[in-house]
PDB file of C-alpha atoms in Angstrom:
ATOM      1  CA  UNK A   1     451.188 348.962   7.499  1.00 55.00           C
ATOM      2  CA  UNK A   2     452.373 352.641   7.218  1.00 61.00           C
ATOM      3  CA  UNK A   3     454.430 353.814  10.265  1.00 71.00           C
ATOM      4  CA  UNK A   4     456.238 356.972  11.057  1.00 69.00           C
ATOM      5  CA  UNK A   5     459.965 356.890  11.599  1.00 76.00           C
ATOM      6  CA  UNK A   6     459.392 357.204  15.277  1.00 77.00           C
ATOM      7  CA  UNK A   7     456.824 354.321  15.340  1.00 79.00           C
ATOM      8  CA  UNK A   8     459.250 352.071  13.283  1.00 86.00           C
ATOM      9  CA  UNK A   9     462.071 352.980  15.657  1.00 88.00           C
ATOM     10  CA  UNK A  10     459.901 352.116  18.783  1.00 87.00           C
ATOM     11  CA  UNK A  11     459.053 348.577  17.205  1.00 91.00           C
ATOM     12  CA  UNK A  12     462.687 347.975  16.331  1.00 93.00           C
ATOM     13  CA  UNK A  13     463.694 348.907  19.927  1.00 93.00           C
ATOM     14  CA  UNK A  14     461.273 346.137  20.994  1.00 93.00           C
ATOM     15  CA  UNK A  15     462.795 343.572  18.821  1.00 95.00           C
ATOM     16  CA  UNK A  16     466.303 344.660  19.996  1.00 95.00           C
ATOM     17  CA  UNK A  17     465.207 344.104  23.679  1.00 95.00           C
ATOM     18  CA  UNK A  18     463.902 340.622  22.780  1.00 95.00           C
ATOM     19  CA  UNK A  19     467.209 339.737  21.009  1.00 96.00           C
ATOM     20  CA  UNK A  20     469.099 340.970  24.179  1.00 95.00           C
ATOM     21  CA  UNK A  21     466.914 339.022  26.507  1.00 96.00           C
ATOM     22  CA  UNK A  22     467.310 335.840  24.334  1.00 95.00           C
ATOM     23  CA  UNK A  23     471.163 336.164  24.298  1.00 95.00           C
ATOM     24  CA  UNK A  24     471.306 336.556  28.085  1.00 95.00           C
ATOM     25  CA  UNK A  25     468.876 333.537  28.591  1.00 95.00           C
ATOM     26  CA  UNK A  26     471.180 331.360  26.490  1.00 94.00           C
ATOM     27  CA  UNK A  27     474.316 332.622  28.352  1.00 94.00           C
ATOM     28  CA  UNK A  28     472.692 331.799  31.593  1.00 94.00           C
ATOM     29  CA  UNK A  29     471.726 328.445  30.398  1.00 93.00           C
ATOM     30  CA  UNK A  30     475.287 327.659  29.337  1.00 92.00           C
ATOM     31  CA  UNK A  31     476.936 328.944  32.571  1.00 93.00           C
ATOM     32  CA  UNK A  32     474.548 326.885  34.560  1.00 93.00           C
ATOM     33  CA  UNK A  33     475.165 323.701  32.715  1.00 93.00           C
ATOM     34  CA  UNK A  34     478.993 324.275  32.474  1.00 93.00           C
ATOM     35  CA  UNK A  35     479.033 324.649  36.066  1.00 94.00           C
ATOM     36  CA  UNK A  36     477.612 321.261  36.478  1.00 94.00           C
ATOM     37  CA  UNK A  37     479.311 319.544  33.559  1.00 94.00           C
ATOM     38  CA  UNK A  38     482.641 321.381  32.915  1.00 94.00           C
ATOM     39  CA  UNK A  39     483.480 318.870  30.160  1.00 94.00           C
ATOM     40  CA  UNK A  40     480.933 320.363  27.997  1.00 92.00           C
ATOM     41  CA  UNK A  41     482.986 323.683  27.795  1.00 92.00           C
ATOM     42  CA  UNK A  42     486.153 321.696  27.235  1.00 93.00           C
ATOM     43  CA  UNK A  43     484.626 319.871  24.264  1.00 92.00           C
ATOM     44  CA  UNK A  44     483.603 323.215  22.799  1.00 90.00           C
ATOM     45  CA  UNK A  45     487.041 324.541  23.223  1.00 92.00           C
ATOM     46  CA  UNK A  46     488.520 321.367  21.830  1.00 93.00           C
ATOM     47  CA  UNK A  47     486.353 321.557  18.755  1.00 91.00           C
ATOM     48  CA  UNK A  48     487.187 325.136  18.103  1.00 92.00           C
ATOM     49  CA  UNK A  49     490.832 324.545  18.440  1.00 92.00           C
ATOM     50  CA  UNK A  50     490.707 321.494  16.048  1.00 91.00           C
ATOM     51  CA  UNK A  51     488.997 323.582  13.428  1.00 91.00           C
ATOM     52  CA  UNK A  52     491.533 326.372  13.583  1.00 92.00           C
ATOM     53  CA  UNK A  53     494.481 323.861  13.528  1.00 90.00           C
ATOM     54  CA  UNK A  54     493.145 321.777  10.648  1.00 86.00           C
ATOM     55  CA  UNK A  55     492.244 325.013   8.479  1.00 87.00           C
ATOM     56  CA  UNK A  56     495.805 326.020   8.760  1.00 89.00           C
ATOM     57  CA  UNK A  57     496.914 322.482   7.705  1.00 87.00           C
ATOM     58  CA  UNK A  58     494.440 322.774   4.733  1.00 85.00           C
ATOM     59  CA  UNK A  59     496.019 326.032   3.647  1.00 87.00           C
ATOM     60  CA  UNK A  60     499.402 324.684   3.942  1.00 83.00           C
ATOM     61  CA  UNK A  61     498.488 321.881   1.357  1.00 85.00           C
ATOM     62  CA  UNK A  62     497.455 319.069   3.611  1.00 85.00           C
ATOM     63  CA  UNK A  63     494.553 317.537   1.561  1.00 82.00           C
ATOM     64  CA  UNK A  64     493.793 314.982   4.428  1.00 86.00           C
ATOM     65  CA  UNK A  65     493.258 317.903   6.781  1.00 84.00           C
ATOM     66  CA  UNK A  66     489.446 318.241   6.050  1.00 88.00           C
ATOM     67  CA  UNK A  67     488.566 314.479   6.498  1.00 89.00           C
ATOM     68  CA  UNK A  68     490.610 314.533   9.828  1.00 89.00           C
ATOM     69  CA  UNK A  69     488.679 317.486  11.050  1.00 88.00           C
ATOM     70  CA  UNK A  70     485.336 315.956  10.241  1.00 91.00           C
ATOM     71  CA  UNK A  71     486.493 312.791  11.982  1.00 91.00           C
ATOM     72  CA  UNK A  72     487.659 314.769  15.182  1.00 91.00           C
ATOM     73  CA  UNK A  73     484.429 316.875  15.196  1.00 92.00           C
ATOM     74  CA  UNK A  74     482.263 313.900  15.002  1.00 93.00           C
ATOM     75  CA  UNK A  75     484.086 312.376  18.014  1.00 93.00           C
ATOM     76  CA  UNK A  76     483.565 315.621  20.193  1.00 92.00           C
ATOM     77  CA  UNK A  77     480.053 315.883  19.138  1.00 92.00           C
ATOM     78  CA  UNK A  78     479.195 312.235  20.071  1.00 94.00           C
ATOM     79  CA  UNK A  79     480.769 312.824  23.545  1.00 93.00           C
ATOM     80  CA  UNK A  80     478.939 316.110  23.837  1.00 92.00           C
ATOM     81  CA  UNK A  81     475.643 314.489  23.160  1.00 92.00           C
ATOM     82  CA  UNK A  82     476.436 311.714  25.729  1.00 93.00           C
ATOM     83  CA  UNK A  83     477.040 314.554  28.367  1.00 93.00           C
ATOM     84  CA  UNK A  84     473.799 316.312  27.416  1.00 93.00           C
ATOM     85  CA  UNK A  85     471.908 313.165  27.688  1.00 93.00           C
ATOM     86  CA  UNK A  86     473.368 312.665  31.138  1.00 92.00           C
ATOM     87  CA  UNK A  87     472.139 316.264  32.023  1.00 92.00           C
ATOM     88  CA  UNK A  88     468.670 315.460  30.730  1.00 93.00           C
ATOM     89  CA  UNK A  89     468.693 317.966  27.787  1.00 91.00           C
ATOM     90  CA  UNK A  90     469.586 318.113  24.182  1.00 90.00           C
ATOM     91  CA  UNK A  91     470.976 320.583  21.823  1.00 88.00           C
ATOM     92  CA  UNK A  92     467.717 322.611  21.721  1.00 90.00           C
ATOM     93  CA  UNK A  93     468.387 323.513  25.336  1.00 91.00           C
ATOM     94  CA  UNK A  94     470.811 326.153  23.985  1.00 91.00           C
ATOM     95  CA  UNK A  95     468.340 327.620  21.546  1.00 93.00           C
ATOM     96  CA  UNK A  96     467.098 331.113  22.376  1.00 94.00           C
ATOM     97  CA  UNK A  97     463.671 331.450  23.824  1.00 93.00           C
ATOM     98  CA  UNK A  98     462.157 333.134  20.727  1.00 94.00           C
ATOM     99  CA  UNK A  99     458.916 335.046  21.179  1.00 92.00           C
ATOM    100  CA  UNK A 100     458.374 334.401  17.527  1.00 93.00           C
ATOM    101  CA  UNK A 101     460.123 331.286  16.132  1.00 93.00           C
ATOM    102  CA  UNK A 102     459.196 332.167  12.635  1.00 93.00           C
ATOM    103  CA  UNK A 103     461.481 335.291  12.262  1.00 95.00           C
ATOM    104  CA  UNK A 104     463.713 334.445  15.413  1.00 95.00           C
ATOM    105  CA  UNK A 105     462.595 337.971  16.873  1.00 96.00           C
ATOM    106  CA  UNK A 106     463.999 339.961  14.048  1.00 96.00           C
ATOM    107  CA  UNK A 107     460.624 341.138  12.660  1.00 95.00           C
ATOM    108  CA  UNK A 108     461.484 339.920   9.214  1.00 95.00           C
ATOM    109  CA  UNK A 109     461.302 336.733   7.104  1.00 94.00           C
ATOM    110  CA  UNK A 110     463.624 337.510   4.309  1.00 93.00           C
ATOM    111  CA  UNK A 111     462.796 340.868   3.355  1.00 90.00           C
ATOM    112  CA  UNK A 112     459.147 340.615   4.245  1.00 92.00           C
ATOM    113  CA  UNK A 113     457.816 341.763   7.641  1.00 90.00           C
ATOM    114  CA  UNK A 114     456.873 338.959   9.792  1.00 93.00           C
ATOM    115  CA  UNK A 115     453.315 338.540  11.113  1.00 89.00           C
ATOM    116  CA  UNK A 116     454.568 339.523  14.458  1.00 91.00           C
ATOM    117  CA  UNK A 117     455.837 342.842  13.160  1.00 91.00           C
ATOM    118  CA  UNK A 118     452.518 343.483  11.585  1.00 85.00           C
ATOM    119  CA  UNK A 119     450.686 342.835  14.903  1.00 85.00           C
ATOM    120  CA  UNK A 120     453.172 344.997  16.807  1.00 88.00           C
ATOM    121  CA  UNK A 121     452.386 347.765  14.384  1.00 84.00           C
ATOM    122  CA  UNK A 122     448.698 347.276  14.869  1.00 81.00           C
ATOM    123  CA  UNK A 123     449.147 347.266  18.673  1.00 81.00           C
ATOM    124  CA  UNK A 124     451.207 350.631  18.446  1.00 80.00           C
ATOM    125  CA  UNK A 125     449.136 352.466  15.849  1.00 72.00           C
ATOM    126  CA  UNK A 126     445.770 351.683  17.439  1.00 67.00           C
ATOM    127  CA  UNK A 127     447.045 351.857  21.063  1.00 65.00           C
ATOM    128  CA  UNK A 128     445.687 348.423  21.813  1.00 61.00           C
ATOM    129  CA  UNK A 129     448.820 347.165  23.456  1.00 56.00           C
ATOM    130  CA  UNK A 130     446.980 346.877  26.743  1.00 65.00           C
ATOM    131  CA  UNK A 131     444.869 344.239  25.105  1.00 77.00           C
ATOM    132  CA  UNK A 132     447.741 341.697  25.810  1.00 76.00           C
ATOM    133  CA  UNK A 133     447.353 342.314  29.466  1.00 80.00           C
ATOM    134  CA  UNK A 134     443.486 341.851  29.386  1.00 86.00           C
ATOM    135  CA  UNK A 135     444.055 338.696  27.374  1.00 88.00           C
ATOM    136  CA  UNK A 136     446.229 337.116  30.194  1.00 87.00           C
ATOM    137  CA  UNK A 137     443.032 337.160  32.380  1.00 90.00           C
ATOM    138  CA  UNK A 138     440.259 336.920  29.852  1.00 92.00           C
ATOM    139  CA  UNK A 139     440.942 333.727  27.927  1.00 94.00           C
ATOM    140  CA  UNK A 140     439.547 330.145  27.799  1.00 95.00           C
ATOM    141  CA  UNK A 141     441.728 328.951  30.673  1.00 94.00           C
ATOM    142  CA  UNK A 142     439.831 331.297  32.985  1.00 94.00           C
ATOM    143  CA  UNK A 143     436.366 330.819  31.435  1.00 94.00           C
ATOM    144  CA  UNK A 144     433.948 329.907  34.367  1.00 93.00           C
ATOM    145  CA  UNK A 145     430.585 328.456  33.518  1.00 95.00           C
ATOM    146  CA  UNK A 146     429.627 328.659  37.215  1.00 93.00           C
ATOM    147  CA  UNK A 147     428.476 332.377  36.579  1.00 93.00           C
ATOM    148  CA  UNK A 148     425.716 330.878  34.431  1.00 95.00           C
ATOM    149  CA  UNK A 149     422.689 329.705  36.222  1.00 92.00           C
ATOM    150  CA  UNK A 150     421.239 326.102  35.660  1.00 93.00           C
ATOM    151  CA  UNK A 151     417.855 327.211  36.741  1.00 92.00           C
ATOM    152  CA  UNK A 152     417.346 330.341  34.790  1.00 90.00           C
ATOM    153  CA  UNK A 153     415.642 329.384  31.454  1.00 92.00           C
ATOM    154  CA  UNK A 154     415.642 331.280  28.259  1.00 89.00           C
ATOM    155  CA  UNK A 155     412.044 331.145  27.107  1.00 89.00           C
ATOM    156  CA  UNK A 156     413.116 331.704  23.502  1.00 87.00           C
ATOM    157  CA  UNK A 157     415.226 328.548  23.329  1.00 89.00           C
ATOM    158  CA  UNK A 158     414.061 326.465  26.463  1.00 91.00           C
ATOM    159  CA  UNK A 159     417.788 326.281  27.501  1.00 93.00           C
ATOM    160  CA  UNK A 160     419.168 327.455  30.683  1.00 95.00           C
ATOM    161  CA  UNK A 161     421.873 330.053  31.071  1.00 94.00           C
ATOM    162  CA  UNK A 162     424.575 327.415  31.523  1.00 95.00           C
ATOM    163  CA  UNK A 163     423.496 325.273  28.737  1.00 96.00           C
ATOM    164  CA  UNK A 164     423.585 328.500  26.498  1.00 96.00           C
ATOM    165  CA  UNK A 165     427.004 329.357  27.579  1.00 96.00           C
ATOM    166  CA  UNK A 166     428.393 325.822  26.678  1.00 96.00           C
ATOM    167  CA  UNK A 167     426.846 326.096  23.246  1.00 96.00           C
ATOM    168  CA  UNK A 168     428.198 329.532  22.778  1.00 96.00           C
ATOM    169  CA  UNK A 169     431.749 328.394  23.648  1.00 97.00           C
ATOM    170  CA  UNK A 170     431.333 325.311  21.432  1.00 97.00           C
ATOM    171  CA  UNK A 171     430.403 327.514  18.463  1.00 97.00           C
ATOM    172  CA  UNK A 172     433.143 329.981  19.119  1.00 97.00           C
ATOM    173  CA  UNK A 173     435.903 327.142  19.266  1.00 97.00           C
ATOM    174  CA  UNK A 174     434.558 325.791  16.047  1.00 97.00           C
ATOM    175  CA  UNK A 175     435.038 329.262  14.570  1.00 97.00           C
ATOM    176  CA  UNK A 176     438.520 329.448  15.596  1.00 97.00           C
ATOM    177  CA  UNK A 177     439.325 325.869  14.689  1.00 96.00           C
ATOM    178  CA  UNK A 178     438.268 326.455  11.151  1.00 96.00           C
ATOM    179  CA  UNK A 179     439.374 330.217  10.873  1.00 96.00           C
ATOM    180  CA  UNK A 180     441.946 329.545   8.169  1.00 94.00           C
ATOM    181  CA  UNK A 181     439.708 327.258   5.978  1.00 95.00           C
ATOM    182  CA  UNK A 182     436.231 328.673   6.094  1.00 94.00           C
ATOM    183  CA  UNK A 183     435.174 332.322   6.065  1.00 95.00           C
ATOM    184  CA  UNK A 184     432.775 333.085   8.912  1.00 96.00           C
ATOM    185  CA  UNK A 185     431.572 336.243  11.053  1.00 97.00           C
ATOM    186  CA  UNK A 186     430.045 336.064  14.460  1.00 97.00           C
ATOM    187  CA  UNK A 187     427.486 338.314  16.080  1.00 95.00           C
ATOM    188  CA  UNK A 188     427.494 337.941  19.867  1.00 96.00           C
ATOM    189  CA  UNK A 189     424.155 339.103  21.310  1.00 94.00           C
ATOM    190  CA  UNK A 190     423.013 339.204  24.899  1.00 93.00           C
ATOM    191  CA  UNK A 191     422.291 341.754  27.764  1.00 92.00           C
ATOM    192  CA  UNK A 192     424.794 343.581  29.747  1.00 91.00           C
ATOM    193  CA  UNK A 193     427.251 341.513  31.742  1.00 92.00           C
ATOM    194  CA  UNK A 194     426.512 338.211  30.028  1.00 94.00           C
ATOM    195  CA  UNK A 195     430.043 337.629  28.936  1.00 94.00           C
ATOM    196  CA  UNK A 196     430.320 338.887  25.406  1.00 95.00           C
ATOM    197  CA  UNK A 197     433.243 340.911  25.820  1.00 93.00           C
ATOM    198  CA  UNK A 198     435.097 338.015  27.709  1.00 95.00           C
ATOM    199  CA  UNK A 199     434.158 335.757  24.812  1.00 96.00           C
ATOM    200  CA  UNK A 200     435.553 338.207  22.240  1.00 95.00           C
ATOM    201  CA  UNK A 201     438.727 338.439  24.271  1.00 94.00           C
ATOM    202  CA  UNK A 202     438.999 334.586  24.133  1.00 96.00           C
ATOM    203  CA  UNK A 203     438.797 334.515  20.434  1.00 96.00           C
ATOM    204  CA  UNK A 204     441.367 337.443  20.304  1.00 93.00           C
ATOM    205  CA  UNK A 205     443.679 335.414  22.566  1.00 91.00           C
ATOM    206  CA  UNK A 206     443.535 332.184  20.462  1.00 94.00           C
ATOM    207  CA  UNK A 207     444.058 333.967  17.064  1.00 93.00           C
ATOM    208  CA  UNK A 208     446.822 336.120  18.285  1.00 88.00           C
ATOM    209  CA  UNK A 209     448.606 333.063  19.764  1.00 87.00           C
ATOM    210  CA  UNK A 210     448.061 331.201  16.423  1.00 88.00           C
ATOM    211  CA  UNK A 211     449.953 334.334  14.777  1.00 84.00           C
ATOM    212  CA  UNK A 212     446.910 336.102  13.158  1.00 89.00           C
ATOM    213  CA  UNK A 213     446.491 339.811  13.037  1.00 88.00           C
ATOM    214  CA  UNK A 214     443.772 341.068  15.275  1.00 91.00           C
ATOM    215  CA  UNK A 215     442.335 344.584  15.737  1.00 90.00           C
ATOM    216  CA  UNK A 216     440.074 345.199  18.568  1.00 90.00           C
ATOM    217  CA  UNK A 217     437.897 348.143  19.022  1.00 88.00           C
ATOM    218  CA  UNK A 218     434.972 349.359  20.988  1.00 89.00           C
ATOM    219  CA  UNK A 219     432.390 350.694  18.729  1.00 88.00           C
ATOM    220  CA  UNK A 220     433.110 354.343  19.748  1.00 86.00           C
ATOM    221  CA  UNK A 221     436.907 353.860  19.070  1.00 85.00           C
ATOM    222  CA  UNK A 222     436.005 352.432  15.492  1.00 87.00           C
ATOM    223  CA  UNK A 223     433.753 355.261  14.671  1.00 85.00           C
ATOM    224  CA  UNK A 224     436.312 357.788  15.702  1.00 84.00           C
ATOM    225  CA  UNK A 225     438.869 356.288  13.177  1.00 82.00           C
ATOM    226  CA  UNK A 226     436.102 356.122  10.512  1.00 81.00           C
ATOM    227  CA  UNK A 227     435.367 359.741  11.010  1.00 81.00           C
ATOM    228  CA  UNK A 228     439.101 360.770  10.742  1.00 76.00           C
ATOM    229  CA  UNK A 229     439.134 358.705   7.452  1.00 72.00           C
ATOM    230  CA  UNK A 230     436.088 360.490   6.167  1.00 73.00           C
ATOM    231  CA  UNK A 231     437.165 364.036   6.955  1.00 74.00           C
ATOM    232  CA  UNK A 232     440.955 364.378   7.155  1.00 68.00           C
ATOM    233  CA  UNK A 233     441.546 362.406   3.972  1.00 65.00           C
ATOM    234  CA  UNK A 234     445.404 362.156   4.774  1.00 61.00           C
ATOM    235  CA  UNK A 235     447.720 359.249   4.311  1.00 65.00           C
ATOM    236  CA  UNK A 236     447.745 358.047   7.882  1.00 65.00           C
ATOM    237  CA  UNK A 237     443.749 357.793   7.991  1.00 65.00           C
ATOM    238  CA  UNK A 238     443.897 355.987   4.568  1.00 70.00           C
ATOM    239  CA  UNK A 239     446.512 353.560   5.899  1.00 69.00           C
ATOM    240  CA  UNK A 240     444.393 353.063   9.065  1.00 71.00           C
ATOM    241  CA  UNK A 241     441.457 352.235   7.020  1.00 79.00           C
ATOM    242  CA  UNK A 242     443.367 349.605   4.868  1.00 81.00           C
ATOM    243  CA  UNK A 243     444.590 348.048   8.190  1.00 82.00           C
ATOM    244  CA  UNK A 244     441.088 347.725   9.328  1.00 88.00           C
ATOM    245  CA  UNK A 245     439.683 346.190   5.977  1.00 90.00           C
ATOM    246  CA  UNK A 246     442.732 343.728   5.778  1.00 88.00           C
ATOM    247  CA  UNK A 247     443.531 342.480   9.351  1.00 90.00           C
ATOM    248  CA  UNK A 248     442.666 338.723   9.836  1.00 93.00           C
ATOM    249  CA  UNK A 249     440.151 339.522  12.366  1.00 95.00           C
ATOM    250  CA  UNK A 250     438.408 342.700  13.413  1.00 95.00           C
ATOM    251  CA  UNK A 251     436.588 342.727  16.795  1.00 95.00           C
ATOM    252  CA  UNK A 252     433.881 345.548  17.293  1.00 94.00           C
ATOM    253  CA  UNK A 253     432.879 345.512  20.909  1.00 92.00           C
ATOM    254  CA  UNK A 254     429.607 346.898  22.348  1.00 90.00           C
ATOM    255  CA  UNK A 255     428.118 348.078  19.017  1.00 90.00           C
ATOM    256  CA  UNK A 256     425.139 350.257  19.847  1.00 84.00           C
ATOM    257  CA  UNK A 257     426.701 352.170  22.784  1.00 76.00           C
ATOM    258  CA  UNK A 258     427.923 354.891  20.397  1.00 70.00           C
ATOM    259  CA  UNK A 259     425.783 357.917  19.377  1.00 69.00           C
ATOM    260  CA  UNK A 260     424.275 356.664  16.155  1.00 71.00           C
ATOM    261  CA  UNK A 261     423.455 358.965  13.289  1.00 78.00           C
ATOM    262  CA  UNK A 262     423.452 358.831   9.518  1.00 82.00           C
ATOM    263  CA  UNK A 263     427.204 359.168   9.241  1.00 81.00           C
ATOM    264  CA  UNK A 264     427.992 356.285  11.580  1.00 79.00           C
ATOM    265  CA  UNK A 265     425.436 354.060   9.938  1.00 83.00           C
ATOM    266  CA  UNK A 266     426.933 354.634   6.678  1.00 86.00           C
ATOM    267  CA  UNK A 267     430.532 354.165   7.783  1.00 85.00           C
ATOM    268  CA  UNK A 268     429.577 351.022   9.613  1.00 87.00           C
ATOM    269  CA  UNK A 269     428.086 349.667   6.352  1.00 88.00           C
ATOM    270  CA  UNK A 270     431.277 350.516   4.502  1.00 87.00           C
ATOM    271  CA  UNK A 271     433.468 348.785   7.008  1.00 90.00           C
ATOM    272  CA  UNK A 272     431.362 345.609   7.189  1.00 91.00           C
ATOM    273  CA  UNK A 273     430.784 345.505   3.499  1.00 91.00           C
ATOM    274  CA  UNK A 274     434.424 345.964   2.526  1.00 92.00           C
ATOM    275  CA  UNK A 275     435.484 343.104   4.862  1.00 94.00           C
ATOM    276  CA  UNK A 276     432.929 340.711   3.578  1.00 94.00           C
ATOM    277  CA  UNK A 277     434.102 341.541  -0.079  1.00 94.00           C
ATOM    278  CA  UNK A 278     437.708 340.629   1.196  1.00 95.00           C
ATOM    279  CA  UNK A 279     436.550 337.462   3.018  1.00 95.00           C
ATOM    280  CA  UNK A 280     437.982 338.968   6.289  1.00 96.00           C
ATOM    281  CA  UNK A 281     436.176 337.808   9.450  1.00 97.00           C
ATOM    282  CA  UNK A 282     434.514 340.104  11.853  1.00 97.00           C
ATOM    283  CA  UNK A 283     433.277 339.584  15.402  1.00 97.00           C
ATOM    284  CA  UNK A 284     430.674 341.987  16.720  1.00 95.00           C
ATOM    285  CA  UNK A 285     429.241 342.040  20.300  1.00 95.00           C
ATOM    286  CA  UNK A 286     426.112 344.119  21.188  1.00 94.00           C
ATOM    287  CA  UNK A 287     423.775 344.534  23.938  1.00 91.00           C
ATOM    288  CA  UNK A 288     421.083 345.374  21.279  1.00 89.00           C
ATOM    289  CA  UNK A 289     418.322 342.700  20.252  1.00 86.00           C
ATOM    290  CA  UNK A 290     417.553 341.904  16.711  1.00 84.00           C
ATOM    291  CA  UNK A 291     414.630 344.316  16.507  1.00 84.00           C
ATOM    292  CA  UNK A 292     416.739 347.097  17.865  1.00 86.00           C
ATOM    293  CA  UNK A 293     419.545 346.446  15.487  1.00 83.00           C
ATOM    294  CA  UNK A 294     417.252 346.734  12.557  1.00 82.00           C
ATOM    295  CA  UNK A 295     415.885 349.945  13.820  1.00 83.00           C
ATOM    296  CA  UNK A 296     419.130 351.621  14.585  1.00 82.00           C
ATOM    297  CA  UNK A 297     421.356 350.520  11.687  1.00 82.00           C
ATOM    298  CA  UNK A 298     418.839 350.400   8.824  1.00 80.00           C
ATOM    299  CA  UNK A 299     417.633 347.492   6.783  1.00 80.00           C
ATOM    300  CA  UNK A 300     420.735 347.432   4.516  1.00 80.00           C
ATOM    301  CA  UNK A 301     423.244 346.876   7.253  1.00 82.00           C
ATOM    302  CA  UNK A 302     420.731 344.487   9.196  1.00 82.00           C
ATOM    303  CA  UNK A 303     420.234 342.136   6.184  1.00 84.00           C
ATOM    304  CA  UNK A 304     424.166 342.101   5.648  1.00 81.00           C
ATOM    305  CA  UNK A 305     424.678 341.111   9.199  1.00 82.00           C
ATOM    306  CA  UNK A 306     421.753 338.545   9.336  1.00 83.00           C
ATOM    307  CA  UNK A 307     422.750 336.809   6.100  1.00 89.00           C
ATOM    308  CA  UNK A 308     426.601 336.822   6.757  1.00 91.00           C
ATOM    309  CA  UNK A 309     427.101 336.394  10.402  1.00 93.00           C
ATOM    310  CA  UNK A 310     426.385 333.416  12.780  1.00 94.00           C
ATOM    311  CA  UNK A 311     424.533 334.612  15.679  1.00 94.00           C
ATOM    312  CA  UNK A 312     425.395 333.536  19.232  1.00 95.00           C
ATOM    313  CA  UNK A 313     423.197 334.657  21.990  1.00 93.00           C
ATOM    314  CA  UNK A 314     424.248 334.591  25.696  1.00 94.00           C
ATOM    315  CA  UNK A 315     421.706 334.712  28.530  1.00 91.00           C
ATOM    316  CA  UNK A 316     421.911 335.020  32.336  1.00 90.00           C
ATOM    317  CA  UNK A 317     422.524 337.457  35.270  1.00 90.00           C
ATOM    318  CA  UNK A 318     425.073 340.162  35.042  1.00 85.00           C
ATOM    319  CA  UNK A 319     428.511 338.422  35.764  1.00 90.00           C
ATOM    320  CA  UNK A 320     430.059 341.725  36.788  1.00 85.00           C
ATOM    321  CA  UNK A 321     427.480 342.217  39.606  1.00 86.00           C
ATOM    322  CA  UNK A 322     428.131 338.582  40.603  1.00 85.00           C
ATOM    323  CA  UNK A 323     431.901 339.282  40.824  1.00 83.00           C
ATOM    324  CA  UNK A 324     431.298 342.486  42.811  1.00 80.00           C
ATOM    325  CA  UNK A 325     429.012 340.703  45.219  1.00 78.00           C
ATOM    326  CA  UNK A 326     431.595 337.872  45.738  1.00 75.00           C
ATOM    327  CA  UNK A 327     434.287 340.435  46.461  1.00 68.00           C
TER     328      UNK A 327
END
């Protein structure tokens, strides 16, 4: 992802802050354990002293020094493990609490940017860092089927709202489970307040947690970027489009809320078609029904969506109104 110097420096500051936090956390753990078991600190000091002493002996020509050092260190290590066992911990207790264990909070694996760096760049460039806060609330742990009625029945399917929601969650979990092995796209349908955005956020949370790159846009935000790409033709706009085409998952929320015209329709086709060609998954949520989608977005886009997306329809009363009434 193309970043300005200021953007790169901002991300690097985030990693430096993580590393400092990790260092303080380890120091705090050591101080706590050493306060209870001072022998642990003594053993570390003894091991360090032995290493220096035997190194000098080795330089002075004592060929037995290395074997003696290994034997002495093994003795200290064995006693250390016994003390740690008494404390109910092991060596991993002193491992830094990395946010990303893959790159150990450096942002790089070798010379290549880590997936967490790429996502940090996405969050910064597309100003979607607030999505993290939203996902702390809107995730499967907080999914509540009680908002879906067991008496309201969808005449199209014969299922009540709660059964429909259970089926939707089942299908979404299956989508997440096979995300890395089978290419699939989702179209979430339903009237306002039936939980489409919440379900989209659940998907985003699971895939972000499993170290995938996710870009989340409302339809209005997406078309604004598409417009910049079309008319500005600069390097930043081109880089933004490549990110949209290449991210592991693109979520387009509330499609149909934007002002539709010939331009937005053509750009939507470009975006969806390019991601299909690259086998990159997309999740779209919309309040529009199938007939309305075909009318607004032309037969070409409609046929693409119908043939390449799994449709999941939610049904029920407006959850936002229910929450408002409860408050």
